[in-house]
Amino acid sequence: SPPRIGGGDVLVFTMEILKITGDKVPASKCDPATLAECSDAERAFVEKMRAKGKEAMAAEISRLEGLQTAKVAPEKIGWMKARVRLLRQMTEAKDEL
C-alpha cells in the first residue's frame, strides 16, 4: 500500500510532456516605452501611434477589439492581439505620467 501522506507534507511529481497540442504563439517582449526587444513591425506601430496621441490609441483599441469578434484570418489574429497589448501598455504608461 502507498505511504500515508500527512498534512503539510511535500509531494514531488515528475511529469513527461509527450505532445503539446495547439498553435504556437510567439512570445512578445516588446517594451513600448523604450522599444527594447521590439520587432520592426512593433516598433513602426508604436512610433506611429505615439504621434497620434492618447485619444487615437483608445479609438484604435476599440476598433481592434471590435474586429476580434469579426471573421478575421487566423494569421492576423496574433498581430491584432499584439497591437491591442501594445496600445494598452502605452495608454497605461501615459496615465501614470
PDB file of N, CA and C in Angstrom:
ATOM      1  N   SER A   1       0.845  -1.182   0.000  1.00  0.00           N
ATOM      2  CA  SER A   1       0.000   0.000   0.000  1.00  0.00           C
ATOM      3  C   SER A   1       0.891   1.246   0.000  1.00  0.00           C
ATOM      4  N   PRO A   2       0.386   2.362  -0.579  1.00  0.00           N
ATOM      5  CA  PRO A   2       1.188   3.581  -0.647  1.00  0.00           C
ATOM      6  C   PRO A   2       1.400   4.176   0.754  1.00  0.00           C
ATOM      7  N   PRO A   3       2.473   4.935   0.917  1.00  0.00           N
ATOM      8  CA  PRO A   3       2.715   5.542   2.222  1.00  0.00           C
ATOM      9  C   PRO A   3       1.654   6.595   2.536  1.00  0.00           C
ATOM     10  N   ARG A   4       1.421   6.799   3.791  1.00  0.00           N
ATOM     11  CA  ARG A   4       0.439   7.812   4.203  1.00  0.00           C
ATOM     12  C   ARG A   4       1.070   9.189   4.037  1.00  0.00           C
ATOM     13  N   ILE A   5       0.311  10.094   3.458  1.00  0.00           N
ATOM     14  CA  ILE A   5       0.784  11.453   3.249  1.00  0.00           C
ATOM     15  C   ILE A   5       0.017  12.347   4.205  1.00  0.00           C
ATOM     16  N   GLY A   6       0.731  12.954   5.110  1.00  0.00           N
ATOM     17  CA  GLY A   6       0.093  13.797   6.104  1.00  0.00           C
ATOM     18  C   GLY A   6      -0.042  15.232   5.628  1.00  0.00           C
ATOM     19  N   GLY A   7      -0.822  16.017   6.368  1.00  0.00           N
ATOM     20  CA  GLY A   7      -0.997  17.425   6.055  1.00  0.00           C
ATOM     21  C   GLY A   7       0.319  18.160   6.172  1.00  0.00           C
ATOM     22  N   GLY A   8       0.622  19.021   5.219  1.00  0.00           N
ATOM     23  CA  GLY A   8       1.863  19.784   5.236  1.00  0.00           C
ATOM     24  C   GLY A   8       3.045  19.047   4.639  1.00  0.00           C
ATOM     25  N   ASP A   9       2.876  17.771   4.272  1.00  0.00           N
ATOM     26  CA  ASP A   9       3.969  17.032   3.637  1.00  0.00           C
ATOM     27  C   ASP A   9       4.185  17.564   2.218  1.00  0.00           C
ATOM     28  N   VAL A  10       5.404  17.490   1.755  1.00  0.00           N
ATOM     29  CA  VAL A  10       5.757  17.952   0.417  1.00  0.00           C
ATOM     30  C   VAL A  10       5.721  16.770  -0.539  1.00  0.00           C
ATOM     31  N   LEU A  11       5.058  16.969  -1.664  1.00  0.00           N
ATOM     32  CA  LEU A  11       4.999  15.943  -2.704  1.00  0.00           C
ATOM     33  C   LEU A  11       5.771  16.442  -3.919  1.00  0.00           C
ATOM     34  N   VAL A  12       6.525  15.575  -4.531  1.00  0.00           N
ATOM     35  CA  VAL A  12       7.272  15.918  -5.733  1.00  0.00           C
ATOM     36  C   VAL A  12       6.805  14.987  -6.838  1.00  0.00           C
ATOM     37  N   PHE A  13       6.349  15.592  -7.946  1.00  0.00           N
ATOM     38  CA  PHE A  13       5.885  14.816  -9.086  1.00  0.00           C
ATOM     39  C   PHE A  13       6.846  15.016 -10.235  1.00  0.00           C
ATOM     40  N   THR A  14       7.089  13.980 -10.992  1.00  0.00           N
ATOM     41  CA  THR A  14       7.867  14.059 -12.215  1.00  0.00           C
ATOM     42  C   THR A  14       6.913  13.775 -13.356  1.00  0.00           C
ATOM     43  N   MET A  15       6.871  14.719 -14.320  1.00  0.00           N
ATOM     44  CA  MET A  15       5.957  14.565 -15.454  1.00  0.00           C
ATOM     45  C   MET A  15       6.748  14.630 -16.742  1.00  0.00           C
ATOM     46  N   GLU A  16       6.283  13.914 -17.723  1.00  0.00           N
ATOM     47  CA  GLU A  16       6.887  13.955 -19.043  1.00  0.00           C
ATOM     48  C   GLU A  16       5.821  14.418 -20.012  1.00  0.00           C
ATOM     49  N   ILE A  17       6.103  15.502 -20.706  1.00  0.00           N
ATOM     50  CA  ILE A  17       5.152  16.011 -21.687  1.00  0.00           C
ATOM     51  C   ILE A  17       5.411  15.272 -22.995  1.00  0.00           C
ATOM     52  N   LEU A  18       4.407  14.560 -23.444  1.00  0.00           N
ATOM     53  CA  LEU A  18       4.567  13.760 -24.647  1.00  0.00           C
ATOM     54  C   LEU A  18       4.318  14.561 -25.915  1.00  0.00           C
ATOM     55  N   LYS A  19       3.312  15.434 -25.875  1.00  0.00           N
ATOM     56  CA  LYS A  19       2.986  16.199 -27.064  1.00  0.00           C
ATOM     57  C   LYS A  19       2.259  17.463 -26.639  1.00  0.00           C
ATOM     58  N   ILE A  20       2.619  18.567 -27.244  1.00  0.00           N
ATOM     59  CA  ILE A  20       1.928  19.824 -27.000  1.00  0.00           C
ATOM     60  C   ILE A  20       0.998  20.047 -28.179  1.00  0.00           C
ATOM     61  N   THR A  21      -0.268  20.210 -27.882  1.00  0.00           N
ATOM     62  CA  THR A  21      -1.238  20.433 -28.948  1.00  0.00           C
ATOM     63  C   THR A  21      -1.604  21.909 -29.002  1.00  0.00           C
ATOM     64  N   GLY A  22      -2.056  22.349 -30.138  1.00  0.00           N
ATOM     65  CA  GLY A  22      -2.463  23.739 -30.312  1.00  0.00           C
ATOM     66  C   GLY A  22      -1.435  24.514 -31.111  1.00  0.00           C
ATOM     67  N   ASP A  23      -1.788  25.759 -31.387  1.00  0.00           N
ATOM     68  CA  ASP A  23      -0.923  26.617 -32.178  1.00  0.00           C
ATOM     69  C   ASP A  23       0.218  27.169 -31.339  1.00  0.00           C
ATOM     70  N   LYS A  24       1.306  27.441 -31.999  1.00  0.00           N
ATOM     71  CA  LYS A  24       2.431  28.089 -31.342  1.00  0.00           C
ATOM     72  C   LYS A  24       2.201  29.596 -31.382  1.00  0.00           C
ATOM     73  N   VAL A  25       2.467  30.265 -30.284  1.00  0.00           N
ATOM     74  CA  VAL A  25       2.287  31.699 -30.201  1.00  0.00           C
ATOM     75  C   VAL A  25       3.634  32.327 -29.862  1.00  0.00           C
ATOM     76  N   PRO A  26       4.105  33.232 -30.704  1.00  0.00           N
ATOM     77  CA  PRO A  26       5.398  33.846 -30.404  1.00  0.00           C
ATOM     78  C   PRO A  26       5.296  34.736 -29.169  1.00  0.00           C
ATOM     79  N   ALA A  27       6.292  34.660 -28.323  1.00  0.00           N
ATOM     80  CA  ALA A  27       6.330  35.495 -27.125  1.00  0.00           C
ATOM     81  C   ALA A  27       6.797  36.886 -27.523  1.00  0.00           C
ATOM     82  N   SER A  28       6.061  37.890 -27.116  1.00  0.00           N
ATOM     83  CA  SER A  28       6.442  39.261 -27.402  1.00  0.00           C
ATOM     84  C   SER A  28       6.987  39.898 -26.141  1.00  0.00           C
ATOM     85  N   LYS A  29       8.168  40.433 -26.247  1.00  0.00           N
ATOM     86  CA  LYS A  29       8.810  41.065 -25.105  1.00  0.00           C
ATOM     87  C   LYS A  29       8.993  42.558 -25.361  1.00  0.00           C
ATOM     88  N   CYS A  30       8.236  43.087 -26.293  1.00  0.00           N
ATOM     89  CA  CYS A  30       8.384  44.482 -26.698  1.00  0.00           C
ATOM     90  C   CYS A  30       7.969  45.424 -25.571  1.00  0.00           C
ATOM     91  N   ASP A  31       8.823  46.377 -25.273  1.00  0.00           N
ATOM     92  CA  ASP A  31       8.524  47.420 -24.295  1.00  0.00           C
ATOM     93  C   ASP A  31       8.273  48.706 -25.075  1.00  0.00           C
ATOM     94  N   PRO A  32       7.016  49.168 -25.161  1.00  0.00           N
ATOM     95  CA  PRO A  32       6.726  50.345 -25.979  1.00  0.00           C
ATOM     96  C   PRO A  32       7.374  51.633 -25.457  1.00  0.00           C
ATOM     97  N   ALA A  33       7.730  51.677 -24.182  1.00  0.00           N
ATOM     98  CA  ALA A  33       8.356  52.875 -23.629  1.00  0.00           C
ATOM     99  C   ALA A  33       9.782  53.041 -24.146  1.00  0.00           C
ATOM    100  N   THR A  34      10.514  51.942 -24.262  1.00  0.00           N
ATOM    101  CA  THR A  34      11.918  52.013 -24.672  1.00  0.00           C
ATOM    102  C   THR A  34      12.167  51.398 -26.043  1.00  0.00           C
ATOM    103  N   LEU A  35      11.187  50.703 -26.587  1.00  0.00           N
ATOM    104  CA  LEU A  35      11.281  49.957 -27.850  1.00  0.00           C
ATOM    105  C   LEU A  35      12.301  48.828 -27.760  1.00  0.00           C
ATOM    106  N   ALA A  36      12.628  48.425 -26.534  1.00  0.00           N
ATOM    107  CA  ALA A  36      13.563  47.324 -26.340  1.00  0.00           C
ATOM    108  C   ALA A  36      12.901  46.011 -26.732  1.00  0.00           C
ATOM    109  N   GLU A  37      13.615  45.191 -27.453  1.00  0.00           N
ATOM    110  CA  GLU A  37      13.183  43.870 -27.894  1.00  0.00           C
ATOM    111  C   GLU A  37      11.920  43.898 -28.756  1.00  0.00           C
ATOM    112  N   CYS A  38      11.706  44.985 -29.487  1.00  0.00           N
ATOM    113  CA  CYS A  38      10.551  45.092 -30.383  1.00  0.00           C
ATOM    114  C   CYS A  38      10.943  44.657 -31.793  1.00  0.00           C
ATOM    115  N   SER A  39      10.015  44.006 -32.461  1.00  0.00           N
ATOM    116  CA  SER A  39      10.240  43.673 -33.875  1.00  0.00           C
ATOM    117  C   SER A  39      10.107  44.957 -34.692  1.00  0.00           C
ATOM    118  N   ASP A  40      10.461  44.886 -35.965  1.00  0.00           N
ATOM    119  CA  ASP A  40      10.344  46.061 -36.831  1.00  0.00           C
ATOM    120  C   ASP A  40       8.897  46.516 -36.936  1.00  0.00           C
ATOM    121  N   ALA A  41       7.970  45.548 -37.050  1.00  0.00           N
ATOM    122  CA  ALA A  41       6.555  45.885 -37.171  1.00  0.00           C
ATOM    123  C   ALA A  41       6.043  46.535 -35.882  1.00  0.00           C
ATOM    124  N   GLU A  42       6.432  45.988 -34.733  1.00  0.00           N
ATOM    125  CA  GLU A  42       6.004  46.556 -33.450  1.00  0.00           C
ATOM    126  C   GLU A  42       6.568  47.965 -33.272  1.00  0.00           C
ATOM    127  N   ARG A  43       7.841  48.147 -33.616  1.00  0.00           N
ATOM    128  CA  ARG A  43       8.492  49.453 -33.482  1.00  0.00           C
ATOM    129  C   ARG A  43       7.778  50.490 -34.350  1.00  0.00           C
ATOM    130  N   ALA A  44       7.477  50.147 -35.600  1.00  0.00           N
ATOM    131  CA  ALA A  44       6.789  51.065 -36.512  1.00  0.00           C
ATOM    132  C   ALA A  44       5.396  51.409 -35.985  1.00  0.00           C
ATOM    133  N   PHE A  45       4.690  50.413 -35.473  1.00  0.00           N
ATOM    134  CA  PHE A  45       3.343  50.633 -34.953  1.00  0.00           C
ATOM    135  C   PHE A  45       3.374  51.562 -33.738  1.00  0.00           C
ATOM    136  N   VAL A  46       4.294  51.311 -32.800  1.00  0.00           N
ATOM    137  CA  VAL A  46       4.394  52.131 -31.588  1.00  0.00           C
ATOM    138  C   VAL A  46       4.727  53.572 -31.954  1.00  0.00           C
ATOM    139  N   GLU A  47       5.678  53.766 -32.852  1.00  0.00           N
ATOM    140  CA  GLU A  47       6.049  55.124 -33.245  1.00  0.00           C
ATOM    141  C   GLU A  47       4.885  55.848 -33.923  1.00  0.00           C
ATOM    142  N   LYS A  48       4.151  55.126 -34.762  1.00  0.00           N
ATOM    143  CA  LYS A  48       3.004  55.727 -35.451  1.00  0.00           C
ATOM    144  C   LYS A  48       1.929  56.137 -34.447  1.00  0.00           C
ATOM    145  N   MET A  49       1.634  55.265 -33.479  1.00  0.00           N
ATOM    146  CA  MET A  49       0.572  55.564 -32.520  1.00  0.00           C
ATOM    147  C   MET A  49       1.001  56.619 -31.491  1.00  0.00           C
ATOM    148  N   ARG A  50       2.272  56.670 -31.157  1.00  0.00           N
ATOM    149  CA  ARG A  50       2.756  57.727 -30.249  1.00  0.00           C
ATOM    150  C   ARG A  50       2.469  59.105 -30.831  1.00  0.00           C
ATOM    151  N   ALA A  51       2.676  59.235 -32.144  1.00  0.00           N
ATOM    152  CA  ALA A  51       2.481  60.515 -32.807  1.00  0.00           C
ATOM    153  C   ALA A  51       1.013  60.928 -32.829  1.00  0.00           C
ATOM    154  N   LYS A  52       0.111  59.961 -32.786  1.00  0.00           N
ATOM    155  CA  LYS A  52      -1.318  60.259 -32.882  1.00  0.00           C
ATOM    156  C   LYS A  52      -1.940  60.679 -31.564  1.00  0.00           C
ATOM    157  N   GLY A  53      -1.401  60.239 -30.435  1.00  0.00           N
ATOM    158  CA  GLY A  53      -1.943  60.667 -29.150  1.00  0.00           C
ATOM    159  C   GLY A  53      -2.862  59.651 -28.505  1.00  0.00           C
ATOM    160  N   LYS A  54      -3.241  59.977 -27.270  1.00  0.00           N
ATOM    161  CA  LYS A  54      -3.991  59.059 -26.420  1.00  0.00           C
ATOM    162  C   LYS A  54      -5.403  58.761 -26.943  1.00  0.00           C
ATOM    163  N   GLU A  55      -6.091  59.774 -27.462  1.00  0.00           N
ATOM    164  CA  GLU A  55      -7.459  59.550 -27.964  1.00  0.00           C
ATOM    165  C   GLU A  55      -7.453  58.598 -29.152  1.00  0.00           C
ATOM    166  N   ALA A  56      -6.473  58.758 -30.028  1.00  0.00           N
ATOM    167  CA  ALA A  56      -6.359  57.873 -31.189  1.00  0.00           C
ATOM    168  C   ALA A  56      -6.035  56.452 -30.741  1.00  0.00           C
ATOM    169  N   MET A  57      -5.230  56.316 -29.675  1.00  0.00           N
ATOM    170  CA  MET A  57      -4.906  54.982 -29.154  1.00  0.00           C
ATOM    171  C   MET A  57      -6.154  54.313 -28.612  1.00  0.00           C
ATOM    172  N   ALA A  58      -6.976  55.053 -27.869  1.00  0.00           N
ATOM    173  CA  ALA A  58      -8.214  54.495 -27.321  1.00  0.00           C
ATOM    174  C   ALA A  58      -9.162  54.078 -28.444  1.00  0.00           C
ATOM    175  N   ALA A  59      -9.253  54.898 -29.483  1.00  0.00           N
ATOM    176  CA  ALA A  59     -10.110  54.569 -30.625  1.00  0.00           C
ATOM    177  C   ALA A  59      -9.599  53.321 -31.340  1.00  0.00           C
ATOM    178  N   GLU A  60      -8.288  53.189 -31.464  1.00  0.00           N
ATOM    179  CA  GLU A  60      -7.709  52.021 -32.132  1.00  0.00           C
ATOM    180  C   GLU A  60      -7.939  50.751 -31.313  1.00  0.00           C
ATOM    181  N   ILE A  61      -7.857  50.857 -29.991  1.00  0.00           N
ATOM    182  CA  ILE A  61      -8.152  49.696 -29.135  1.00  0.00           C
ATOM    183  C   ILE A  61      -9.582  49.240 -29.375  1.00  0.00           C
ATOM    184  N   SER A  62     -10.516  50.191 -29.381  1.00  0.00           N
ATOM    185  CA  SER A  62     -11.928  49.843 -29.615  1.00  0.00           C
ATOM    186  C   SER A  62     -12.121  49.208 -30.980  1.00  0.00           C
ATOM    187  N   ARG A  63     -11.470  49.771 -31.983  1.00  0.00           N
ATOM    188  CA  ARG A  63     -11.603  49.241 -33.345  1.00  0.00           C
ATOM    189  C   ARG A  63     -11.064  47.816 -33.426  1.00  0.00           C
ATOM    190  N   LEU A  64      -9.880  47.595 -32.852  1.00  0.00           N
ATOM    191  CA  LEU A  64      -9.275  46.262 -32.919  1.00  0.00           C
ATOM    192  C   LEU A  64     -10.069  45.241 -32.114  1.00  0.00           C
ATOM    193  N   GLU A  65     -10.597  45.646 -30.960  1.00  0.00           N
ATOM    194  CA  GLU A  65     -11.418  44.722 -30.176  1.00  0.00           C
ATOM    195  C   GLU A  65     -12.694  44.364 -30.920  1.00  0.00           C
ATOM    196  N   GLY A  66     -13.249  45.306 -31.654  1.00  0.00           N
ATOM    197  CA  GLY A  66     -14.428  45.027 -32.474  1.00  0.00           C
ATOM    198  C   GLY A  66     -14.116  44.041 -33.580  1.00  0.00           C
ATOM    199  N   LEU A  67     -12.918  44.125 -34.134  1.00  0.00           N
ATOM    200  CA  LEU A  67     -12.512  43.204 -35.201  1.00  0.00           C
ATOM    201  C   LEU A  67     -12.289  41.788 -34.676  1.00  0.00           C
ATOM    202  N   GLN A  68     -11.985  41.643 -33.391  1.00  0.00           N
ATOM    203  CA  GLN A  68     -11.729  40.314 -32.840  1.00  0.00           C
ATOM    204  C   GLN A  68     -12.980  39.446 -32.865  1.00  0.00           C
ATOM    205  N   THR A  69     -14.152  40.070 -32.848  1.00  0.00           N
ATOM    206  CA  THR A  69     -15.386  39.292 -32.920  1.00  0.00           C
ATOM    207  C   THR A  69     -15.789  39.007 -34.370  1.00  0.00           C
ATOM    208  N   ALA A  70     -15.197  39.745 -35.322  1.00  0.00           N
ATOM    209  CA  ALA A  70     -15.487  39.525 -36.740  1.00  0.00           C
ATOM    210  C   ALA A  70     -14.661  38.345 -37.245  1.00  0.00           C
ATOM    211  N   LYS A  71     -14.991  37.911 -38.452  1.00  0.00           N
ATOM    212  CA  LYS A  71     -14.220  36.820 -39.048  1.00  0.00           C
ATOM    213  C   LYS A  71     -12.937  37.405 -39.615  1.00  0.00           C
ATOM    214  N   VAL A  72     -11.843  37.048 -38.964  1.00  0.00           N
ATOM    215  CA  VAL A  72     -10.528  37.533 -39.364  1.00  0.00           C
ATOM    216  C   VAL A  72      -9.653  36.323 -39.644  1.00  0.00           C
ATOM    217  N   ALA A  73      -8.771  36.452 -40.610  1.00  0.00           N
ATOM    218  CA  ALA A  73      -7.862  35.358 -40.938  1.00  0.00           C
ATOM    219  C   ALA A  73      -7.039  34.984 -39.707  1.00  0.00           C
ATOM    220  N   PRO A  74      -6.887  33.696 -39.443  1.00  0.00           N
ATOM    221  CA  PRO A  74      -6.179  33.250 -38.236  1.00  0.00           C
ATOM    222  C   PRO A  74      -4.767  33.820 -38.107  1.00  0.00           C
ATOM    223  N   GLU A  75      -4.065  34.000 -39.217  1.00  0.00           N
ATOM    224  CA  GLU A  75      -2.702  34.516 -39.143  1.00  0.00           C
ATOM    225  C   GLU A  75      -2.662  35.990 -38.731  1.00  0.00           C
ATOM    226  N   LYS A  76      -3.787  36.703 -38.856  1.00  0.00           N
ATOM    227  CA  LYS A  76      -3.829  38.118 -38.489  1.00  0.00           C
ATOM    228  C   LYS A  76      -4.279  38.332 -37.042  1.00  0.00           C
ATOM    229  N   ILE A  77      -4.845  37.336 -36.421  1.00  0.00           N
ATOM    230  CA  ILE A  77      -5.340  37.480 -35.052  1.00  0.00           C
ATOM    231  C   ILE A  77      -4.199  37.749 -34.084  1.00  0.00           C
ATOM    232  N   GLY A  78      -3.076  37.076 -34.254  1.00  0.00           N
ATOM    233  CA  GLY A  78      -1.930  37.275 -33.366  1.00  0.00           C
ATOM    234  C   GLY A  78      -1.420  38.705 -33.400  1.00  0.00           C
ATOM    235  N   TRP A  79      -1.284  39.272 -34.603  1.00  0.00           N
ATOM    236  CA  TRP A  79      -0.804  40.648 -34.737  1.00  0.00           C
ATOM    237  C   TRP A  79      -1.829  41.630 -34.175  1.00  0.00           C
ATOM    238  N   MET A  80      -3.109  41.312 -34.344  1.00  0.00           N
ATOM    239  CA  MET A  80      -4.164  42.172 -33.810  1.00  0.00           C
ATOM    240  C   MET A  80      -4.098  42.210 -32.280  1.00  0.00           C
ATOM    241  N   LYS A  81      -3.922  41.049 -31.662  1.00  0.00           N
ATOM    242  CA  LYS A  81      -3.822  40.987 -30.201  1.00  0.00           C
ATOM    243  C   LYS A  81      -2.555  41.673 -29.706  1.00  0.00           C
ATOM    244  N   ALA A  82      -1.474  41.549 -30.456  1.00  0.00           N
ATOM    245  CA  ALA A  82      -0.225  42.208 -30.068  1.00  0.00           C
ATOM    246  C   ALA A  82      -0.391  43.727 -30.093  1.00  0.00           C
ATOM    247  N   ARG A  83      -1.104  44.236 -31.099  1.00  0.00           N
ATOM    248  CA  ARG A  83      -1.328  45.680 -31.176  1.00  0.00           C
ATOM    249  C   ARG A  83      -2.177  46.170 -30.007  1.00  0.00           C
ATOM    250  N   VAL A  84      -3.212  45.403 -29.652  1.00  0.00           N
ATOM    251  CA  VAL A  84      -4.048  45.787 -28.500  1.00  0.00           C
ATOM    252  C   VAL A  84      -3.196  45.815 -27.228  1.00  0.00           C
ATOM    253  N   ARG A  85      -2.355  44.804 -27.050  1.00  0.00           N
ATOM    254  CA  ARG A  85      -1.497  44.753 -25.864  1.00  0.00           C
ATOM    255  C   ARG A  85      -0.551  45.953 -25.820  1.00  0.00           C
ATOM    256  N   LEU A  86       0.068  46.272 -26.942  1.00  0.00           N
ATOM    257  CA  LEU A  86       0.968  47.422 -27.001  1.00  0.00           C
ATOM    258  C   LEU A  86       0.230  48.725 -26.703  1.00  0.00           C
ATOM    259  N   LEU A  87      -0.958  48.876 -27.282  1.00  0.00           N
ATOM    260  CA  LEU A  87      -1.734  50.096 -27.048  1.00  0.00           C
ATOM    261  C   LEU A  87      -2.130  50.226 -25.581  1.00  0.00           C
ATOM    262  N   ARG A  88      -2.518  49.124 -24.964  1.00  0.00           N
ATOM    263  CA  ARG A  88      -2.879  49.168 -23.538  1.00  0.00           C
ATOM    264  C   ARG A  88      -1.663  49.574 -22.698  1.00  0.00           C
ATOM    265  N   GLN A  89      -0.512  49.016 -23.013  1.00  0.00           N
ATOM    266  CA  GLN A  89       0.699  49.387 -22.273  1.00  0.00           C
ATOM    267  C   GLN A  89       1.014  50.871 -22.468  1.00  0.00           C
ATOM    268  N   MET A  90       0.823  51.359 -23.667  1.00  0.00           N
ATOM    269  CA  MET A  90       1.122  52.758 -23.948  1.00  0.00           C
ATOM    270  C   MET A  90       0.151  53.691 -23.236  1.00  0.00           C
ATOM    271  N   THR A  91      -1.134  53.355 -23.226  1.00  0.00           N
ATOM    272  CA  THR A  91      -2.107  54.229 -22.562  1.00  0.00           C
ATOM    273  C   THR A  91      -1.950  54.171 -21.052  1.00  0.00           C
ATOM    274  N   GLU A  92      -1.608  53.011 -20.500  1.00  0.00           N
ATOM    275  CA  GLU A  92      -1.373  52.909 -19.061  1.00  0.00           C
ATOM    276  C   GLU A  92      -0.138  53.722 -18.669  1.00  0.00           C
ATOM    277  N   ALA A  93       0.879  53.705 -19.498  1.00  0.00           N
ATOM    278  CA  ALA A  93       2.099  54.467 -19.213  1.00  0.00           C
ATOM    279  C   ALA A  93       1.803  55.961 -19.263  1.00  0.00           C
ATOM    280  N   LYS A  94       0.957  56.388 -20.197  1.00  0.00           N
ATOM    281  CA  LYS A  94       0.625  57.810 -20.292  1.00  0.00           C
ATOM    282  C   LYS A  94      -0.224  58.246 -19.104  1.00  0.00           C
ATOM    283  N   ASP A  95      -1.076  57.337 -18.575  1.00  0.00           N
ATOM    284  CA  ASP A  95      -1.874  57.658 -17.394  1.00  0.00           C
ATOM    285  C   ASP A  95      -0.998  57.873 -16.168  1.00  0.00           C
ATOM    286  N   GLU A  96       0.087  57.106 -16.073  1.00  0.00           N
ATOM    287  CA  GLU A  96       0.976  57.186 -14.921  1.00  0.00           C
ATOM    288  C   GLU A  96       1.813  58.453 -14.924  1.00  0.00           C
ATOM    289  N   LEU A  97       2.045  59.025 -16.107  1.00  0.00           N
ATOM    290  CA  LEU A  97       2.895  60.216 -16.188  1.00  0.00           C
ATOM    291  C   LEU A  97       2.211  61.450 -15.696  1.00  0.00           C
TER     292      LEU A  97
END
